[in-house]
């Protein structure tokens, strides 16, 4: 627990976050751009799906980060509720916006892929519906976190409890294609095993790494934004109290 | 492949949404951070 509590101090966290934010964004952006360029212009068309398979390189990283974002919120919520770590709640709030964006990107690119691959934009099956539920959970989390930060002293634990309860949806999304009939294909990549051709697999891994680094950079930027706003507001409040006392 | 659809408009649409959306998210977060840190620094100097 010692390393976790070492970063409970915002000044210590900022000493680490400041030099990391821009490099994560730049390196992640370059890797993602290279992977997307390769996926768009160099990767071969697939035998059954044709050129529409190229959507894979946007859709799968978006799905991974949409689910990964909520997993980060759930872990941060446990840390906030159990150890009262002051930065855990800020980290969870910072992950919610990019998480919601990637969940929405997964839904939209999946729909665009579904039209040429399945002949339909949308079906109400387990995978698509549980992913849509994840997007609505993000919106609810953001509304709760916003209300909690404006209401009272900003110490409400309701967003953390909601973040933890909402994590139930993550295994449902993952196993939905195995539990229920679906147009969506089962996972092509599992631990230590892949059914994907190497020319697709390596580009997909590069795109996922690039987008993940971008996600990390965005979370750090948003944590710094929330911390700076909190510090400015605390200082203004203190000054207003001093003026009233005087 | 169904209906003999041309797949490229769908591919371009998905990539455009991914790229424009991600660049927008990064720019919004970066400038939001810079604005908030400048506000904090101003409040420190006052």
Tab-separated table of C-alpha atoms in Angstrom:
chain	number	residue	atom	x	y	z
A	1	UNK	CA	0.000	0.000	0.000
A	2	UNK	CA	2.987	2.316	0.517
A	3	UNK	CA	3.409	3.306	-3.168
A	4	UNK	CA	-0.336	3.998	-3.465
A	5	UNK	CA	-0.321	6.326	-0.436
A	6	UNK	CA	2.863	8.013	-1.659
A	7	UNK	CA	0.724	9.621	-4.385
A	8	UNK	CA	-2.009	10.742	-1.982
A	9	UNK	CA	-0.140	14.033	-1.891
A	10	UNK	CA	-1.277	16.097	-4.933
A	11	UNK	CA	2.109	17.867	-5.157
A	12	UNK	CA	3.897	14.517	-5.427
A	13	UNK	CA	1.366	13.298	-7.999
A	14	UNK	CA	1.840	16.464	-10.068
A	15	UNK	CA	5.626	16.013	-10.070
A	16	UNK	CA	5.020	12.709	-11.858
A	17	UNK	CA	2.049	13.776	-14.018
A	18	UNK	CA	3.532	17.002	-15.444
A	19	UNK	CA	6.409	15.390	-17.397
A	20	UNK	CA	4.227	12.424	-18.470
A	21	UNK	CA	1.120	14.122	-19.922
A	22	UNK	CA	2.490	15.546	-23.188
A	23	UNK	CA	4.769	12.551	-24.031
A	24	UNK	CA	1.850	10.113	-23.553
A	25	UNK	CA	-0.304	12.198	-25.893
A	26	UNK	CA	2.411	12.675	-28.537
A	27	UNK	CA	3.733	9.069	-28.539
A	28	UNK	CA	0.203	7.620	-28.358
A	29	UNK	CA	-0.933	9.892	-31.188
A	30	UNK	CA	1.996	8.879	-33.406
A	31	UNK	CA	1.522	5.127	-32.785
A	32	UNK	CA	-2.267	5.333	-33.318
A	33	UNK	CA	-1.819	7.432	-36.493
A	34	UNK	CA	0.732	4.957	-37.919
A	35	UNK	CA	-1.520	1.969	-37.104
A	36	UNK	CA	-4.581	3.637	-38.654
A	37	UNK	CA	-2.641	4.613	-41.780
A	38	UNK	CA	-1.428	1.015	-42.111
A	39	UNK	CA	-4.907	-0.359	-41.468
A	40	UNK	CA	-6.448	1.950	-44.032
A	41	UNK	CA	-3.919	1.734	-46.893
A	42	UNK	CA	-1.636	-1.291	-46.343
A	43	UNK	CA	-3.627	-4.068	-44.642
A	44	UNK	CA	-5.206	-6.534	-47.068
A	45	UNK	CA	-8.960	-6.916	-47.520
A	46	UNK	CA	-10.380	-9.895	-45.645
A	47	UNK	CA	-11.768	-12.896	-47.531
A	48	UNK	CA	-15.322	-12.753	-46.122
A	49	UNK	CA	-15.722	-9.166	-44.919
A	50	UNK	CA	-13.819	-7.419	-47.683
A	51	UNK	CA	-12.555	-3.881	-47.037
A	52	UNK	CA	-15.002	-3.287	-44.179
A	53	UNK	CA	-12.642	-5.316	-41.941
A	54	UNK	CA	-10.445	-2.169	-41.723
A	55	UNK	CA	-13.006	-0.702	-39.289
A	56	UNK	CA	-11.592	-3.268	-36.824
A	57	UNK	CA	-8.599	-0.992	-36.122
A	58	UNK	CA	-10.854	1.784	-34.775
A	59	UNK	CA	-13.693	-0.314	-33.344
A	60	UNK	CA	-11.735	-2.809	-31.216
A	61	UNK	CA	-9.455	-0.265	-29.437
A	62	UNK	CA	-12.586	1.836	-28.772
A	63	UNK	CA	-14.372	-1.211	-27.267
A	64	UNK	CA	-11.306	-2.080	-25.172
A	65	UNK	CA	-11.003	1.482	-23.828
A	66	UNK	CA	-14.744	1.871	-23.251
A	67	UNK	CA	-14.649	-1.223	-21.009
A	68	UNK	CA	-11.184	-0.423	-19.634
A	69	UNK	CA	-12.336	3.065	-18.630
A	70	UNK	CA	-15.125	1.670	-16.462
A	71	UNK	CA	-12.773	-0.955	-14.978
A	72	UNK	CA	-10.461	1.936	-13.984
A	73	UNK	CA	-13.445	3.756	-12.417
A	74	UNK	CA	-14.374	0.610	-10.442
A	75	UNK	CA	-10.799	0.080	-9.152
A	76	UNK	CA	-10.473	3.783	-8.232
A	77	UNK	CA	-13.873	3.598	-6.493
A	78	UNK	CA	-12.693	0.696	-4.302
A	79	UNK	CA	-9.540	2.650	-3.422
A	80	UNK	CA	-11.651	5.732	-2.633
A	81	UNK	CA	-14.187	3.847	-0.506
A	82	UNK	CA	-11.784	1.557	1.376
A	83	UNK	CA	-8.606	3.622	1.770
A	84	UNK	CA	-10.095	7.140	1.386
A	85	UNK	CA	-7.339	7.934	-1.111
A	86	UNK	CA	-7.838	11.626	-2.033
A	87	UNK	CA	-6.764	11.239	-5.656
A	88	UNK	CA	-8.776	8.075	-6.407
A	89	UNK	CA	-12.073	9.946	-6.842
A	90	UNK	CA	-10.360	12.537	-9.039
A	91	UNK	CA	-8.828	9.746	-11.157
A	92	UNK	CA	-12.234	8.073	-11.557
A	93	UNK	CA	-13.875	11.354	-12.613
A	94	UNK	CA	-11.023	12.008	-15.059
A	95	UNK	CA	-11.441	8.558	-16.677
A	96	UNK	CA	-15.205	8.943	-17.159
A	97	UNK	CA	-15.136	11.421	-20.083
A	98	UNK	CA	-12.636	9.495	-22.288
A	99	UNK	CA	-14.369	6.239	-21.266
A	100	UNK	CA	-17.743	7.597	-22.403
A	101	UNK	CA	-16.211	8.862	-25.642
A	102	UNK	CA	-14.671	5.483	-26.510
A	103	UNK	CA	-17.868	3.602	-25.579
A	104	UNK	CA	-19.791	5.889	-27.962
A	105	UNK	CA	-17.108	5.502	-30.663
A	106	UNK	CA	-17.359	1.705	-30.283
A	107	UNK	CA	-21.159	1.843	-30.704
A	108	UNK	CA	-21.067	4.158	-33.725
A	109	UNK	CA	-18.217	2.404	-35.576
A	110	UNK	CA	-19.837	-0.959	-34.782
A	111	UNK	CA	-23.070	0.268	-36.320
A	112	UNK	CA	-21.222	1.565	-39.413
A	113	UNK	CA	-19.456	-1.813	-39.694
A	114	UNK	CA	-22.710	-3.736	-39.171
A	115	UNK	CA	-24.385	-2.253	-42.249
A	116	UNK	CA	-22.006	-3.805	-44.854
A	117	UNK	CA	-21.128	-6.896	-42.742
A	118	UNK	CA	-24.551	-7.916	-41.367
A	119	UNK	CA	-26.920	-5.916	-43.582
A	120	UNK	CA	-28.250	-3.893	-40.629
A	121	UNK	CA	-27.182	-0.846	-38.596
A	122	UNK	CA	-28.352	-2.238	-35.260
A	123	UNK	CA	-29.755	-5.353	-33.559
A	124	UNK	CA	-30.954	-5.545	-29.953
A	125	UNK	CA	-28.711	-8.471	-29.031
A	126	UNK	CA	-26.704	-8.990	-25.836
A	127	UNK	CA	-23.405	-7.437	-26.967
A	128	UNK	CA	-24.772	-4.269	-28.554
A	129	UNK	CA	-27.372	-3.675	-25.853
A	130	UNK	CA	-24.929	-4.179	-22.947
A	131	UNK	CA	-22.455	-1.789	-24.644
A	132	UNK	CA	-25.241	0.799	-25.001
A	133	UNK	CA	-26.024	0.299	-21.294
A	134	UNK	CA	-22.323	0.994	-20.547
A	135	UNK	CA	-22.559	4.309	-22.425
A	136	UNK	CA	-25.656	5.300	-20.398
A	137	UNK	CA	-23.833	4.271	-17.187
A	138	UNK	CA	-21.026	6.675	-18.138
A	139	UNK	CA	-23.514	9.523	-18.673
A	140	UNK	CA	-25.143	8.770	-15.300
A	141	UNK	CA	-21.735	8.627	-13.586
A	142	UNK	CA	-20.740	11.990	-15.086
A	143	UNK	CA	-24.022	13.577	-13.930
A	144	UNK	CA	-23.600	12.125	-10.409
A	145	UNK	CA	-19.950	13.212	-10.174
A	146	UNK	CA	-20.845	16.721	-11.376
A	147	UNK	CA	-23.670	17.001	-8.841
A	148	UNK	CA	-21.414	15.670	-6.052
A	149	UNK	CA	-18.689	18.208	-6.836
A	150	UNK	CA	-21.162	21.130	-6.768
A	151	UNK	CA	-23.142	19.938	-3.766
A	152	UNK	CA	-21.682	20.427	-0.277
A	153	UNK	CA	-18.003	19.779	0.332
A	154	UNK	CA	-17.444	17.541	-2.711
A	155	UNK	CA	-16.825	14.507	-0.507
A	156	UNK	CA	-19.906	12.494	-1.583
A	157	UNK	CA	-19.258	8.770	-1.948
A	158	UNK	CA	-22.312	8.186	-4.168
A	159	UNK	CA	-20.336	8.310	-7.481
A	160	UNK	CA	-17.861	5.753	-6.085
A	161	UNK	CA	-20.664	3.390	-5.050
A	162	UNK	CA	-22.274	3.822	-8.479
A	163	UNK	CA	-18.899	3.168	-10.176
A	164	UNK	CA	-18.524	-0.054	-8.244
A	165	UNK	CA	-22.088	-1.312	-8.868
A	166	UNK	CA	-21.863	-0.440	-12.592
A	167	UNK	CA	-18.843	-2.740	-12.966
A	168	UNK	CA	-21.312	-5.655	-13.010
A	169	UNK	CA	-21.923	-4.736	-16.664
A	170	UNK	CA	-18.292	-5.362	-17.740
A	171	UNK	CA	-18.348	-9.207	-17.555
A	172	UNK	CA	-21.852	-9.118	-19.073
A	173	UNK	CA	-20.452	-7.271	-22.130
A	174	UNK	CA	-17.489	-9.631	-22.373
A	175	UNK	CA	-19.448	-12.889	-22.108
A	176	UNK	CA	-22.629	-11.731	-23.893
A	177	UNK	CA	-21.537	-13.260	-27.219
A	178	UNK	CA	-21.048	-16.632	-25.495
A	179	UNK	CA	-24.189	-16.534	-23.321
A	180	UNK	CA	-26.705	-15.381	-25.970
A	181	UNK	CA	-27.215	-15.734	-29.716
A	182	UNK	CA	-25.641	-12.780	-31.471
A	183	UNK	CA	-24.686	-11.506	-34.905
A	184	UNK	CA	-21.502	-10.289	-33.219
A	185	UNK	CA	-18.604	-12.715	-33.543
A	186	UNK	CA	-17.097	-14.342	-30.412
A	187	UNK	CA	-13.715	-13.016	-29.175
A	188	UNK	CA	-10.918	-13.571	-31.737
A	189	UNK	CA	-8.204	-12.904	-29.165
A	190	UNK	CA	-8.128	-14.579	-25.770
A	191	UNK	CA	-5.286	-14.928	-23.271
A	192	UNK	CA	-2.325	-16.513	-25.062
A	193	UNK	CA	-4.365	-17.375	-28.168
A	194	UNK	CA	-5.421	-15.578	-31.350
A	195	UNK	CA	-7.484	-16.698	-34.330
A	196	UNK	CA	-6.583	-13.500	-36.189
A	197	UNK	CA	-4.142	-13.446	-39.124
A	198	UNK	CA	-0.791	-11.838	-38.113
A	199	UNK	CA	-1.131	-8.986	-40.655
A	200	UNK	CA	-4.284	-7.869	-38.827
A	201	UNK	CA	-3.169	-8.797	-35.314
A	202	UNK	CA	-0.016	-6.636	-35.178
A	203	UNK	CA	-1.764	-3.566	-36.573
A	204	UNK	CA	-4.602	-4.069	-34.096
A	205	UNK	CA	-2.161	-4.375	-31.178
A	206	UNK	CA	-0.334	-1.200	-32.302
A	207	UNK	CA	-3.633	0.726	-32.616
A	208	UNK	CA	-4.699	-0.502	-29.164
A	209	UNK	CA	-1.370	0.549	-27.590
A	210	UNK	CA	-1.529	3.965	-29.318
A	211	UNK	CA	-5.116	4.691	-28.254
A	212	UNK	CA	-4.366	3.404	-24.711
A	213	UNK	CA	-1.448	5.845	-24.360
A	214	UNK	CA	-3.729	8.639	-25.597
A	215	UNK	CA	-6.326	7.565	-23.023
A	216	UNK	CA	-3.665	7.695	-20.274
A	217	UNK	CA	-2.546	11.175	-21.394
A	218	UNK	CA	-6.144	12.440	-21.438
A	219	UNK	CA	-6.780	11.032	-17.931
A	220	UNK	CA	-3.641	12.765	-16.580
A	221	UNK	CA	-4.624	16.058	-18.274
A	222	UNK	CA	-8.139	15.873	-16.816
A	223	UNK	CA	-6.807	14.980	-13.324
A	224	UNK	CA	-4.535	18.038	-13.487
A	225	UNK	CA	-7.517	20.136	-14.616
A	226	UNK	CA	-9.729	18.946	-11.716
A	227	UNK	CA	-6.901	19.444	-9.175
A	228	UNK	CA	-6.141	22.965	-10.452
A	229	UNK	CA	-9.840	23.942	-10.374
A	230	UNK	CA	-10.190	22.547	-6.808
A	231	UNK	CA	-7.124	24.462	-5.646
A	232	UNK	CA	-8.275	27.738	-7.257
A	233	UNK	CA	-11.771	27.401	-5.771
A	234	UNK	CA	-10.425	26.521	-2.300
A	235	UNK	CA	-8.181	29.597	-2.415
A	236	UNK	CA	-11.083	31.863	-3.497
A	237	UNK	CA	-13.305	30.436	-0.730
A	238	UNK	CA	-10.602	30.985	1.880
A	239	UNK	CA	-10.129	34.571	0.743
A	240	UNK	CA	-13.892	35.216	0.852
A	241	UNK	CA	-14.030	33.837	4.424
A	242	UNK	CA	-11.124	36.056	5.466
A	243	UNK	CA	-12.883	39.089	3.955
A	244	UNK	CA	-16.078	38.271	5.909
A	245	UNK	CA	-14.121	37.802	9.157
A	246	UNK	CA	-12.301	41.094	8.654
B	1	UNK	CA	-20.702	-9.500	-48.417
B	2	UNK	CA	-24.294	-8.413	-48.862
B	3	UNK	CA	-26.050	-6.270	-51.448
B	4	UNK	CA	-22.793	-5.590	-53.326
B	5	UNK	CA	-22.240	-2.497	-51.162
B	6	UNK	CA	-19.128	-0.425	-51.676
B	7	UNK	CA	-17.368	-0.773	-48.302
B	8	UNK	CA	-15.074	2.244	-48.583
B	9	UNK	CA	-17.616	4.952	-47.585
B	10	UNK	CA	-18.288	2.974	-44.380
B	11	UNK	CA	-14.549	2.571	-43.724
B	12	UNK	CA	-13.861	6.296	-44.297
B	13	UNK	CA	-16.816	7.278	-42.099
B	14	UNK	CA	-15.575	5.086	-39.205
B	15	UNK	CA	-11.997	6.398	-39.489
B	16	UNK	CA	-13.156	10.027	-39.742
B	17	UNK	CA	-15.269	9.680	-36.598
B	18	UNK	CA	-12.396	7.976	-34.766
B	19	UNK	CA	-9.749	10.519	-35.775
B	20	UNK	CA	-11.834	13.708	-35.461
B	21	UNK	CA	-13.384	12.556	-32.174
B	22	UNK	CA	-10.036	11.575	-30.629
B	23	UNK	CA	-8.298	14.794	-31.731
B	24	UNK	CA	-11.242	16.775	-30.313
B	25	UNK	CA	-11.112	14.879	-26.995
B	26	UNK	CA	-7.335	15.433	-26.652
B	27	UNK	CA	-7.554	19.144	-27.576
B	28	UNK	CA	-10.503	19.758	-25.215
B	29	UNK	CA	-8.731	18.009	-22.301
B	30	UNK	CA	-5.377	19.714	-22.982
B	31	UNK	CA	-6.791	23.259	-23.230
B	32	UNK	CA	-9.092	22.630	-20.253
B	33	UNK	CA	-6.022	21.648	-18.206
B	34	UNK	CA	-4.019	24.678	-19.379
B	35	UNK	CA	-6.921	27.044	-18.603
B	36	UNK	CA	-7.473	25.552	-15.127
B	37	UNK	CA	-3.756	25.711	-14.259
B	38	UNK	CA	-3.544	29.325	-15.454
B	39	UNK	CA	-6.595	30.161	-13.283
B	40	UNK	CA	-4.947	28.493	-10.261
B	41	UNK	CA	-1.718	30.432	-10.861
B	42	UNK	CA	-3.659	33.704	-11.145
B	43	UNK	CA	-5.493	33.006	-7.878
B	44	UNK	CA	-2.121	32.339	-6.201
B	45	UNK	CA	-0.697	35.675	-7.377
B	46	UNK	CA	-3.704	37.798	-6.324
